[in-house]
Structures are given as C-alpha cells and as structure tokens.
Amino acid sequence: MGLSTPTRRHFLQTSTAGLAASGLAAQDRVDKKISPNDRIRVALIGAGGMGTGDAESSQEVPGVELVAVSDIYQGRLIRAKERWGNQLFTTRDYREVLARRDIDAVLIATPDHWHSQISIDAMEAAKDVYCEKPMVQRVDDGRAVVEAQRKTGRIMQVGSQRVSSIVYEKARELLQAGAIGELNMVEAWWDRNNAIGAWEYSIPPDATPQNIDWDRFLGRAPRVPFEPARLFRWRNYRDYGTGVAGDLFVHLFSGMHFVTGAHGPTRVFATGGLRFWKDGRDVPDVFLGLYDYPATDRHPAFNLALRVNFVSGAGESSGFRFVGSEGVMTIAGGVTVSKTPRETEPGYTIDTFPKAVQAEFLAGYEKKYPPRRPSADSLRPEEQEQYLPPRHYSDHLDHHRNFIAAVRSRQPLVEDPVFGFRAAGPALLSNVSYFEQRVCKWDPESMTLLS
Ligand SMILES: NC(=O)c1ccc[n+]([C@@H]2O[C@H](COP(=O)([O-])OP(=O)(O)OC[C@H]3O[C@@H](n4cnc5c(N)ncnc54)[C@H](O)[C@@H]3O)[C@@H](O)[C@H]2O)c1
C-alpha cells in the first residue's frame, strides 16, 4: 500500500439534536460517515515491535493510509520516517495525534499501562481504536473502556488476532458440530527458552533523557529515576506490564473464548515463580493458571489449565488441547481432531483373585459380553483429521481487515471492549491470585471481581 497524499472525501455531518444535551466535547459531535471508497487515515501510537507490525498489516488493507506516528522515544519516530516516509506527522505527545481532525483511527501499541487512557482519550476525540492486548493493565480499568466505547459509539477492536483467524474459526465450527463430543477440559501452553522470548529486548545506545520523554512513559506509574531498561523491557515490571498472564495468557483466553463462546471463568487460581531470568524483573517466568468454567447455554462445564514457561529446555512451543468425551482437538499451527473410540466392553482385572473366584467372575462377564471372533467389521478406526491454513496465512492481517471493515461499515465486531475485557479480566486476576496467594472469584457476565 503506497503512501499517497490524502485523497479521501470524508462526509462530516454534525448532528445537533440530542447530542447538544449529552454534554459531549465538541469533537464528539462529529459523526463521521465513511463510504466504502474513502481512504481510512490511521495513526500509530507506540511505534515499537508490535506497533510496527500493526502499522504494516493495517497498510496492507486496501484504502488505508498511515499519516502520523507518536512515540516517546525519538529513535522510533526517526525509524518510522525511515520506514514509511518523511511525510509522516510525528510527535512525542499522542494528544497531538488525537487533535488532528483528518485521522479516522488510531493503532495503540504502547506498554500496557497506557492502553486504557489512550483508548478512552482517542474515542472521546472521535477516533476509532485498534488497541493491542491486554485491553487494560488493571481489572479496575475495564469498565471505563467499555463505557467510553458505548458512550461514544466508536469502533474499538482489541488486538488479539486469533479471534480473526480462520484456524480458530474452523476449530469453533468443529467444536460446535460435536467433533470431540462434549467438551470437559481445555489446556493451553506457551513455552520458550531464549532471552528475547523472555523479554530481554535490546536497549539502544542513544537511550538518553534527551531522546526519551521519561515522564510521559511513566504516565500513571510511580515516579522513578530515568532507567532505560524500564522502558525497553517494560514487560518485566508490574508498573507498566502485566506479566506473562497479560502478555500471553490473554491471547489464550481470547482464542479459547472465541472457539467455545465462553464469557469467562468464575474461579481463578495461579501459581509459579521466578526461576531463571533474574534480571531485576518483578514478575514470574514460570506461571500456571487453573480456571473453572461452569455450564452455560453456550458450553458445558469445563476446566481450563494454562501454562507459560520461559525456562523450557525443549524450546518454543505453544498450542491448545480441547478435550472432549469423543476426541481431542489440538490447535498448533492448524487444527487437528484425534479420536480413539472407547472400548466396547469394560475388560477385567481378575488375575489376583483366587482361581475359583476368577472362574465365577468370567462366567458372569461372558454372559454379559459374549466372546466374539474379531472380524474386519469390528475394527474401529483411530481417526485423525487435520486442517491447515494456507502457507502464508496471517491472522494478524485478517484482524486488521476486520477492523478496517468495521470502521467503514460501522457494524459491531467480535473483539470489542466487552470481549477484550472478558479476556483480560481472568488474565489479570491470575496475577492477583499469584501475588496475593488466593483464589479469585469473577462474574464473567457483569465482568466484576466478586472476591
Ligand atoms: N498482538 C500480539 O500478538 C502482540 C505481540 C506483541 C506485543 N503486543 C502488545 O503490543 C503492545 C506493545 O508491545 P511491544 O512489544 O511493541 O513493545 P515495545 O516496547 O516494542 O513498543 C512500545 C512502544 O511504545 C512507546 N511508548 C511508551 N509510552 C508511550 C506513550 N505514552 N505514548 C506513545 N508511545 C509510548 C515506547 O517508546 C515503545 O516504542 C503491548 O501492549 C503488547 O502487549 C501484542
């Protein structure tokens, strides 16, 4: 997608009735109608690793133009112009991006502690929002984001791309069609064994107070002296990140909720420890969570077990196992359904009984299950079906396509703030459970921490 000069025609329509009484800021009163042929002008806020990926995927969607980038580290603004052209508007202050009337949507890829504030500010400034996962850093932040979206009517999508994946869609279809019988358990894991996988990202040699707006990075976090590792390795600190639960469990919750239709667990318990990456971080590198999902009209009762291990000697792997009464569905790259039919008779364990008792037992057993000579017809198949996506398939691109489609159509999308909060909530409560050493009770319908 080229970066041509602005050619879009926006139909700006100001609705006065009703809105005048609503007390919304002047800019909120602008009801933008975007025709299918209009260009969508997006801005990126937070131009690090994922923000760069989001901006790239977004620009692959036809009709999208990247016009502005905000970051608090000057090096990333320079890099943005190197990558996407000198015409970009760049600023260290994201509010300057929100003040621009020519921007339709923002991609928010800052550290987690900024997500809720920038999302709310953006929607109140009449921008549509693609915000990276986890939607919020603290459970307490969730309601305000949900409310802001409802109040402003903006499109907001959270960036857990599995929700737009054809692989997860296939898994959902298979589960709903009864491919594994009745679901009773879900296991998911994410194992790694290298420094970058464990968040030890490079710190640039020009990380100086002149090149970094330190106060704006800290935001609502406690004031601490300038320390580049806190910015470039922010995941390692609870002040800015959300540990492995907010970073990785949240993807697993999002994917699993999409496949099962679940809204969330009612009980959350997590444990783990810091075992290897003792680089000053204050979050665990081995982490396990257990979750209760009682029966609802969308799914039977099941339990969820999640694991992240950054010290896994066998290297990186991640996936899901949906365990059902008639089979197991695995998601790892593609979807695989494996079935081993249950034995048609229960069998027996009589060898340790006295001989006479064995004979009596056998007589009874054979009466109930008469011995039959095995025939070809009686052989039952061990089934394995595999569904693989096309070689270069990108769920991330599909997620951005879905976002831009919703920006154009103004129709609701799947991973809205309610979905995002229902995935973030139990992930963040896993941290509460771990750090406070307790079981948390959660109401997934009202999205409230009960105790
Ligand atoms: N969807 C996914 O698969 C996926 C993958 C990786 C990261 N993420 C998410 O993306 C977000 C960013 O992660 P990352 O790995 O790109 O981190 P990163 O550190 O590479 O990038 C974050 C950027 O935000 C900037 N920043 C910090 N405070 C800011 C502010 N107030 N205003 C503007 N910019 C600010 C930083 O300078 C940095 O350039 C995180 O929330 C993370 O959870 C999602």
XYZ file of C-alpha atoms and ligand atoms in Angstrom:
495
model
C 0.000 0.000 0.000
C 1.597 3.265 -1.084
C 1.620 6.408 0.960
C -0.057 8.760 -1.442
C -1.207 12.238 -0.492
C -4.619 12.466 1.134
C -7.404 11.944 -1.392
C -10.194 10.752 0.815
C -13.510 12.523 0.923
C -14.995 12.500 4.320
C -18.587 13.306 4.826
C -18.600 15.249 8.010
C -22.019 15.545 9.434
C -22.830 17.377 12.581
C -25.843 16.181 14.413
C -27.119 18.764 16.827
C -30.322 17.332 18.227
C -29.764 15.095 21.201
C -26.027 15.427 21.198
C -26.172 19.027 22.343
C -27.798 17.839 25.501
C -25.407 14.974 26.002
C -22.562 17.142 27.224
C -20.019 15.553 24.914
C -16.999 17.554 23.810
C -17.336 19.457 20.553
C -15.332 16.936 18.589
C -17.549 14.094 19.749
C -20.396 15.702 17.907
C -18.824 14.944 14.602
C -20.487 11.872 13.225
C -18.172 10.673 10.511
C -19.667 8.624 7.746
C -17.071 6.733 5.796
C -18.002 5.465 2.375
C -16.527 2.174 1.154
C -14.334 4.082 -1.284
C -12.887 6.559 1.186
C -9.354 6.244 2.359
C -9.031 5.456 6.037
C -6.320 7.558 7.634
C -4.691 5.888 10.598
C -2.107 6.914 13.169
C 0.151 4.713 15.223
C 0.692 5.395 18.925
C 3.622 3.391 20.253
C 5.972 2.509 17.393
C 7.911 -0.394 18.904
C 7.860 -4.016 17.783
C 4.134 -4.662 17.692
C 3.156 -1.157 16.675
C 5.361 -1.535 13.624
C 3.669 -4.848 12.819
C 0.225 -3.295 13.317
C 1.058 -0.368 11.042
C 2.382 -2.745 8.384
C -0.680 -5.000 8.479
C -3.024 -2.032 8.549
C -1.430 -0.543 5.432
C -1.841 -3.871 3.648
C -5.598 -3.395 3.880
C -6.742 -1.613 0.704
C -7.518 2.054 1.223
C -5.571 2.535 4.448
C -3.051 5.316 4.790
C -0.677 5.809 7.718
C -0.387 9.534 8.373
C 1.013 10.012 11.861
C 3.135 8.254 14.458
C 3.573 9.047 18.118
C 6.221 7.627 20.401
C 8.027 8.897 23.473
C 11.434 7.655 22.201
C 12.836 9.857 19.428
C 14.630 6.928 17.795
C 11.328 5.252 16.980
C 9.982 8.428 15.373
C 13.123 8.640 13.213
C 12.758 4.976 12.324
C 9.097 5.478 11.456
C 10.044 8.122 8.878
C 12.833 5.906 7.539
C 10.327 3.094 7.142
C 7.171 4.885 5.994
C 8.365 8.201 4.553
C 9.133 11.776 5.544
C 5.571 12.951 5.003
C 4.546 11.313 8.301
C 3.497 13.617 11.099
C 5.460 12.548 14.198
C 5.166 13.630 17.802
C 6.127 12.517 21.293
C 2.720 13.573 22.594
C -0.111 11.305 21.441
C -2.646 14.025 22.198
C -1.329 15.930 19.178
C -2.361 12.951 17.048
C -5.818 12.872 18.623
C -6.252 16.601 17.996
C -5.928 16.108 14.232
C -9.305 16.055 12.551
C -8.024 14.192 9.491
C -7.280 10.969 11.371
C -10.004 8.319 11.445
C -8.444 5.629 13.590
C -5.512 5.003 15.883
C -3.480 1.864 16.424
C -2.403 1.769 20.078
C 0.669 -0.358 20.775
C 2.177 1.260 23.843
C 3.100 -0.633 27.010
C 0.029 -1.970 28.795
C -0.233 0.749 31.466
C -1.193 3.300 28.789
C -3.831 1.236 26.952
C -6.983 2.308 28.769
C -6.116 6.006 28.980
C -5.161 6.404 25.325
C -8.120 4.287 24.146
C -10.570 6.432 26.103
C -8.901 9.694 25.022
C -8.977 8.522 21.405
C -12.653 7.531 21.418
C -13.565 10.800 23.117
C -11.654 12.554 20.332
C -13.903 10.727 17.808
C -11.273 8.231 16.649
C -11.848 4.543 16.096
C -9.425 2.410 18.061
C -7.385 -0.724 17.463
C -5.752 -1.322 20.860
C -3.257 -4.060 21.494
C -3.945 -6.717 24.074
C -4.358 -6.796 27.001
C -7.085 -4.182 26.670
C -6.333 -2.948 30.181
C -3.485 -3.236 32.657
C -5.720 -3.469 35.738
C -9.098 -5.096 36.201
C -10.343 -1.763 37.567
C -9.662 -0.100 34.196
C -12.005 -2.316 32.192
C -15.372 -0.786 32.880
C -14.265 2.728 31.869
C -13.126 1.493 28.441
C -16.361 -0.435 27.882
C -18.367 2.637 28.931
C -16.329 5.009 26.753
C -16.991 2.846 23.720
C -20.706 2.669 24.476
C -20.951 6.398 25.126
C -19.042 7.484 22.043
C -20.259 4.749 19.697
C -16.770 4.459 18.219
C -15.465 1.234 16.724
C -12.919 -0.393 19.044
C -11.144 -3.668 18.431
C -8.663 -5.287 20.779
C -5.531 -6.743 19.185
C -5.633 -10.457 19.957
C -5.557 -11.604 16.351
C -6.546 -15.232 16.985
C -10.121 -14.001 17.147
C -9.979 -13.251 13.395
C -8.086 -16.424 12.486
C -9.572 -18.904 10.022
C -7.869 -21.629 12.085
C -9.799 -20.678 15.215
C -12.952 -20.268 13.147
C -12.508 -23.844 11.915
C -11.948 -25.016 15.494
C -15.138 -23.278 16.552
C -17.125 -24.921 13.749
C -15.726 -28.350 14.628
C -16.475 -27.956 18.333
C -20.000 -26.756 17.660
C -20.583 -29.648 15.236
C -19.701 -32.094 18.020
C -16.367 -33.236 16.580
C -14.996 -34.070 20.043
C -18.262 -34.841 21.811
C -18.864 -32.898 24.997
C -16.045 -30.566 25.995
C -14.761 -31.119 29.537
C -11.312 -29.520 29.624
C -9.062 -27.096 27.775
C -5.295 -26.978 28.128
C -3.114 -24.320 26.567
C 0.551 -23.555 26.905
C 3.302 -21.264 25.689
C 6.860 -22.369 26.335
C 10.058 -20.519 25.443
C 13.733 -20.819 26.172
C 15.624 -17.770 24.974
C 16.445 -14.255 26.133
C 14.311 -12.374 23.629
C 11.422 -14.771 24.221
C 11.846 -13.939 27.916
C 11.598 -10.192 27.079
C 15.278 -9.218 27.276
C 14.986 -6.792 24.360
C 17.838 -4.611 23.069
C 18.429 -1.233 24.692
C 19.576 1.384 22.144
C 22.823 3.254 22.881
C 21.033 6.596 22.344
C 18.576 5.950 25.191
C 19.173 9.303 26.928
C 16.820 11.633 28.801
C 17.014 13.974 25.767
C 15.746 11.283 23.403
C 13.063 9.911 25.703
C 10.103 11.640 27.279
C 10.510 9.796 30.554
C 7.561 11.382 32.373
C 5.214 10.530 29.528
C 6.444 6.951 29.513
C 5.806 6.653 33.258
C 2.296 8.059 32.948
C 0.315 6.874 35.959
C 3.120 4.601 37.166
C 5.183 5.619 40.220
C 7.879 8.276 39.574
C 11.273 6.588 39.316
C 14.603 7.964 38.047
C 15.457 7.515 34.360
C 16.325 3.877 33.696
C 16.165 2.759 30.040
C 15.589 -0.928 30.894
C 12.251 0.032 32.418
C 11.150 1.395 29.045
C 12.736 -1.059 26.619
C 11.999 -4.085 28.815
C 8.787 -2.762 30.320
C 7.158 -6.229 30.407
C 9.499 -7.151 33.257
C 7.910 -4.619 35.607
C 4.429 -4.725 37.058
C 4.299 -0.921 36.977
C 3.970 -0.975 33.165
C 3.241 -4.547 32.077
C 1.006 -7.408 33.142
C 3.422 -10.342 33.423
C 3.048 -13.453 31.320
C -0.662 -13.515 32.150
C -1.382 -10.195 30.447
C 1.149 -10.810 27.716
C 0.404 -14.404 26.731
C -2.451 -15.911 28.766
C -4.651 -13.165 27.365
C -4.100 -14.497 23.825
C -5.061 -17.952 25.066
C -8.221 -16.618 26.745
C -9.160 -14.692 23.610
C -8.671 -17.675 21.323
C -10.426 -20.083 23.673
C -13.375 -17.759 24.324
C -13.808 -17.358 20.586
C -13.759 -21.112 19.971
C -16.064 -22.082 22.843
C -18.261 -18.984 23.057
C -17.340 -18.773 26.753
C -17.517 -15.428 28.534
C -15.036 -16.316 31.234
C -14.279 -18.373 34.329
C -15.871 -17.978 37.732
C -12.804 -19.065 39.735
C -9.161 -18.224 39.074
C -6.085 -19.690 40.716
C -2.474 -19.156 39.642
C 0.938 -20.198 40.853
C 4.515 -20.170 39.577
C 7.812 -18.475 40.326
C 10.847 -16.599 39.044
C 13.259 -19.424 38.294
C 15.834 -18.286 35.758
C 15.555 -14.775 34.256
C 16.621 -12.974 37.420
C 17.492 -9.717 35.646
C 15.687 -7.363 38.004
C 12.195 -8.313 36.868
C 9.404 -8.447 39.408
C 7.204 -10.983 37.581
C 7.424 -14.798 37.364
C 8.951 -16.638 34.393
C 7.105 -19.900 35.124
C 3.381 -19.459 35.536
C 0.359 -21.780 35.771
C -3.309 -20.929 35.954
C -6.413 -23.006 36.686
C -9.906 -21.789 35.848
C -13.478 -23.039 36.370
C -15.990 -22.534 33.578
C -19.414 -23.680 34.814
C -22.044 -24.785 32.290
C -23.868 -22.041 30.398
C -26.223 -22.101 27.427
C -23.122 -21.699 25.221
C -20.983 -24.582 26.561
C -20.881 -27.450 29.071
C -18.918 -27.150 32.308
C -15.171 -27.411 31.715
C -11.864 -26.606 33.347
C -9.048 -24.621 31.820
C -5.354 -25.097 32.582
C -2.849 -22.546 31.227
C 0.929 -22.616 31.345
C 3.744 -20.301 30.351
C 7.298 -21.488 30.900
C 10.211 -19.277 29.821
C 12.726 -21.876 31.013
C 11.557 -24.778 28.918
C 14.621 -26.728 27.845
C 12.874 -28.120 24.786
C 12.475 -24.691 23.174
C 9.456 -22.756 21.956
C 6.065 -24.340 21.524
C 2.538 -23.172 22.040
C -0.889 -24.607 21.469
C -4.267 -25.704 22.703
C -5.910 -29.026 23.528
C -9.694 -29.070 23.706
C -10.557 -32.335 25.402
C -13.963 -33.862 24.807
C -15.778 -37.097 25.558
C -15.269 -38.385 21.995
C -11.994 -36.816 20.908
C -9.332 -34.165 21.355
C -8.959 -31.073 19.200
C -5.488 -29.543 19.069
C -4.657 -26.103 17.737
C -0.982 -25.648 16.916
C -0.490 -24.085 13.515
C -3.635 -25.792 12.196
C -6.440 -27.739 13.835
C -6.221 -31.481 14.434
C -9.057 -33.665 15.691
C -7.946 -37.017 17.117
C -10.337 -39.754 18.150
C -9.705 -43.048 19.843
C -13.011 -44.884 20.174
C -13.820 -46.177 23.612
C -13.640 -49.986 24.089
C -16.992 -51.680 23.520
C -16.636 -53.715 26.726
C -15.024 -52.728 30.046
C -12.447 -55.574 30.370
C -11.401 -57.113 33.679
C -8.608 -57.214 36.281
C -9.084 -60.600 37.945
C -5.621 -62.190 37.945
C -5.076 -61.584 41.687
C -8.362 -63.255 42.671
C -8.450 -66.947 43.719
C -8.923 -69.300 40.750
C -12.483 -70.250 41.685
C -13.452 -66.596 42.033
C -11.878 -65.834 38.655
C -13.948 -68.607 37.055
C -17.144 -67.317 38.631
C -16.302 -63.748 37.559
C -15.532 -64.860 33.987
C -18.770 -66.808 33.700
C -20.731 -63.704 34.654
C -18.655 -61.477 32.375
C -19.013 -63.696 29.330
C -22.707 -63.895 29.848
C -22.882 -60.118 29.683
C -20.249 -59.753 26.943
C -20.302 -62.994 24.887
C -16.902 -63.701 23.312
C -16.907 -62.931 19.591
C -14.389 -63.752 16.996
C -12.865 -60.441 15.795
C -13.962 -59.566 12.266
C -12.853 -56.904 9.868
C -16.135 -55.116 10.514
C -15.425 -54.887 14.224
C -12.181 -52.959 13.739
C -12.749 -49.384 14.765
C -10.807 -46.553 13.137
C -8.356 -44.353 15.051
C -9.223 -41.076 13.420
C -7.088 -38.040 12.880
C -8.217 -35.122 10.761
C -6.030 -32.129 10.182
C -6.957 -28.713 8.813
C -4.034 -26.479 7.850
C -4.196 -22.829 6.791
C -2.562 -21.747 3.509
C 1.201 -21.433 3.812
C 1.482 -17.653 4.206
C -1.767 -17.136 6.056
C -1.746 -14.192 8.503
C -4.436 -13.917 11.162
C -2.917 -10.555 12.033
C -3.734 -9.226 8.575
C -7.260 -10.655 8.847
C -7.660 -8.931 12.212
C -6.726 -5.588 10.663
C -9.013 -6.290 7.700
C -11.878 -6.866 10.116
C -11.073 -3.666 11.968
C -10.998 -1.534 8.831
C -14.175 -3.209 7.545
C -15.915 -2.198 10.788
C -14.518 1.342 10.531
C -16.189 1.560 7.120
C -19.441 -0.252 7.877
C -19.898 0.915 11.499
C -21.076 -2.637 12.242
C -20.052 -4.278 15.526
C -17.052 -6.595 15.524
C -16.257 -9.664 17.575
C -13.301 -8.488 19.660
C -14.916 -5.349 21.027
C -14.176 -3.923 24.502
C -16.557 -6.376 26.189
C -14.806 -9.325 24.544
C -11.436 -7.691 25.293
C -12.290 -7.175 28.947
C -13.631 -10.718 29.299
C -10.256 -11.985 28.066
C -8.134 -9.513 30.034
C -10.109 -9.880 33.284
C -9.213 -13.503 34.121
C -5.668 -12.988 32.833
C -5.150 -10.054 35.204
C -6.850 -11.909 38.055
C -4.248 -14.633 37.579
C -1.710 -12.035 38.697
C -3.897 -11.050 41.648
C -4.159 -14.742 42.596
C -0.388 -15.235 42.312
C 0.731 -12.111 44.133
C -1.962 -12.224 46.822
C -1.846 -16.021 47.114
C -5.562 -16.541 46.885
C -8.346 -17.827 44.681
C -10.281 -15.041 42.908
C -13.984 -15.212 42.158
C -15.111 -13.471 38.988
C -18.511 -12.812 37.450
C -17.847 -13.060 33.714
C -21.266 -11.716 32.743
C -21.033 -8.457 34.653
C -17.202 -8.544 34.478
C -16.832 -7.983 38.209
C -14.353 -9.261 40.770
C -16.540 -10.838 43.470
C -13.803 -11.697 45.968
N -0.989 -8.987 19.324
C 0.196 -9.516 19.543
O 0.500 -10.632 19.104
C 1.215 -8.737 20.297
C 2.573 -9.069 20.212
C 3.493 -8.263 20.880
C 3.057 -7.197 21.639
N 1.731 -6.919 21.738
C 1.263 -5.777 22.550
O 1.652 -4.579 21.908
C 1.980 -3.585 22.864
C 3.382 -3.068 22.571
O 4.317 -4.121 22.739
P 5.733 -4.071 22.013
O 6.321 -5.392 22.114
O 5.579 -3.442 20.686
O 6.509 -3.072 22.984
P 7.666 -2.066 22.556
O 8.367 -1.670 23.799
O 8.460 -2.633 21.427
O 6.860 -0.807 21.985
C 6.141 0.057 22.821
C 6.367 1.462 22.294
O 5.503 2.390 22.988
C 6.235 3.573 23.234
N 5.555 4.307 24.277
C 5.622 4.153 25.637
N 4.798 5.025 26.241
C 4.210 5.755 25.252
C 3.283 6.820 25.236
N 2.757 7.335 26.374
N 2.923 7.373 24.058
C 3.437 6.889 22.886
N 4.329 5.884 22.835
C 4.700 5.322 24.017
C 7.632 3.074 23.560
O 8.601 4.077 23.420
C 7.794 1.950 22.535
O 8.352 2.425 21.333
C 1.850 -4.257 24.227
O 0.629 -3.920 24.814
C 1.886 -5.743 23.933
O 1.147 -6.496 24.848
C 0.807 -7.657 21.070
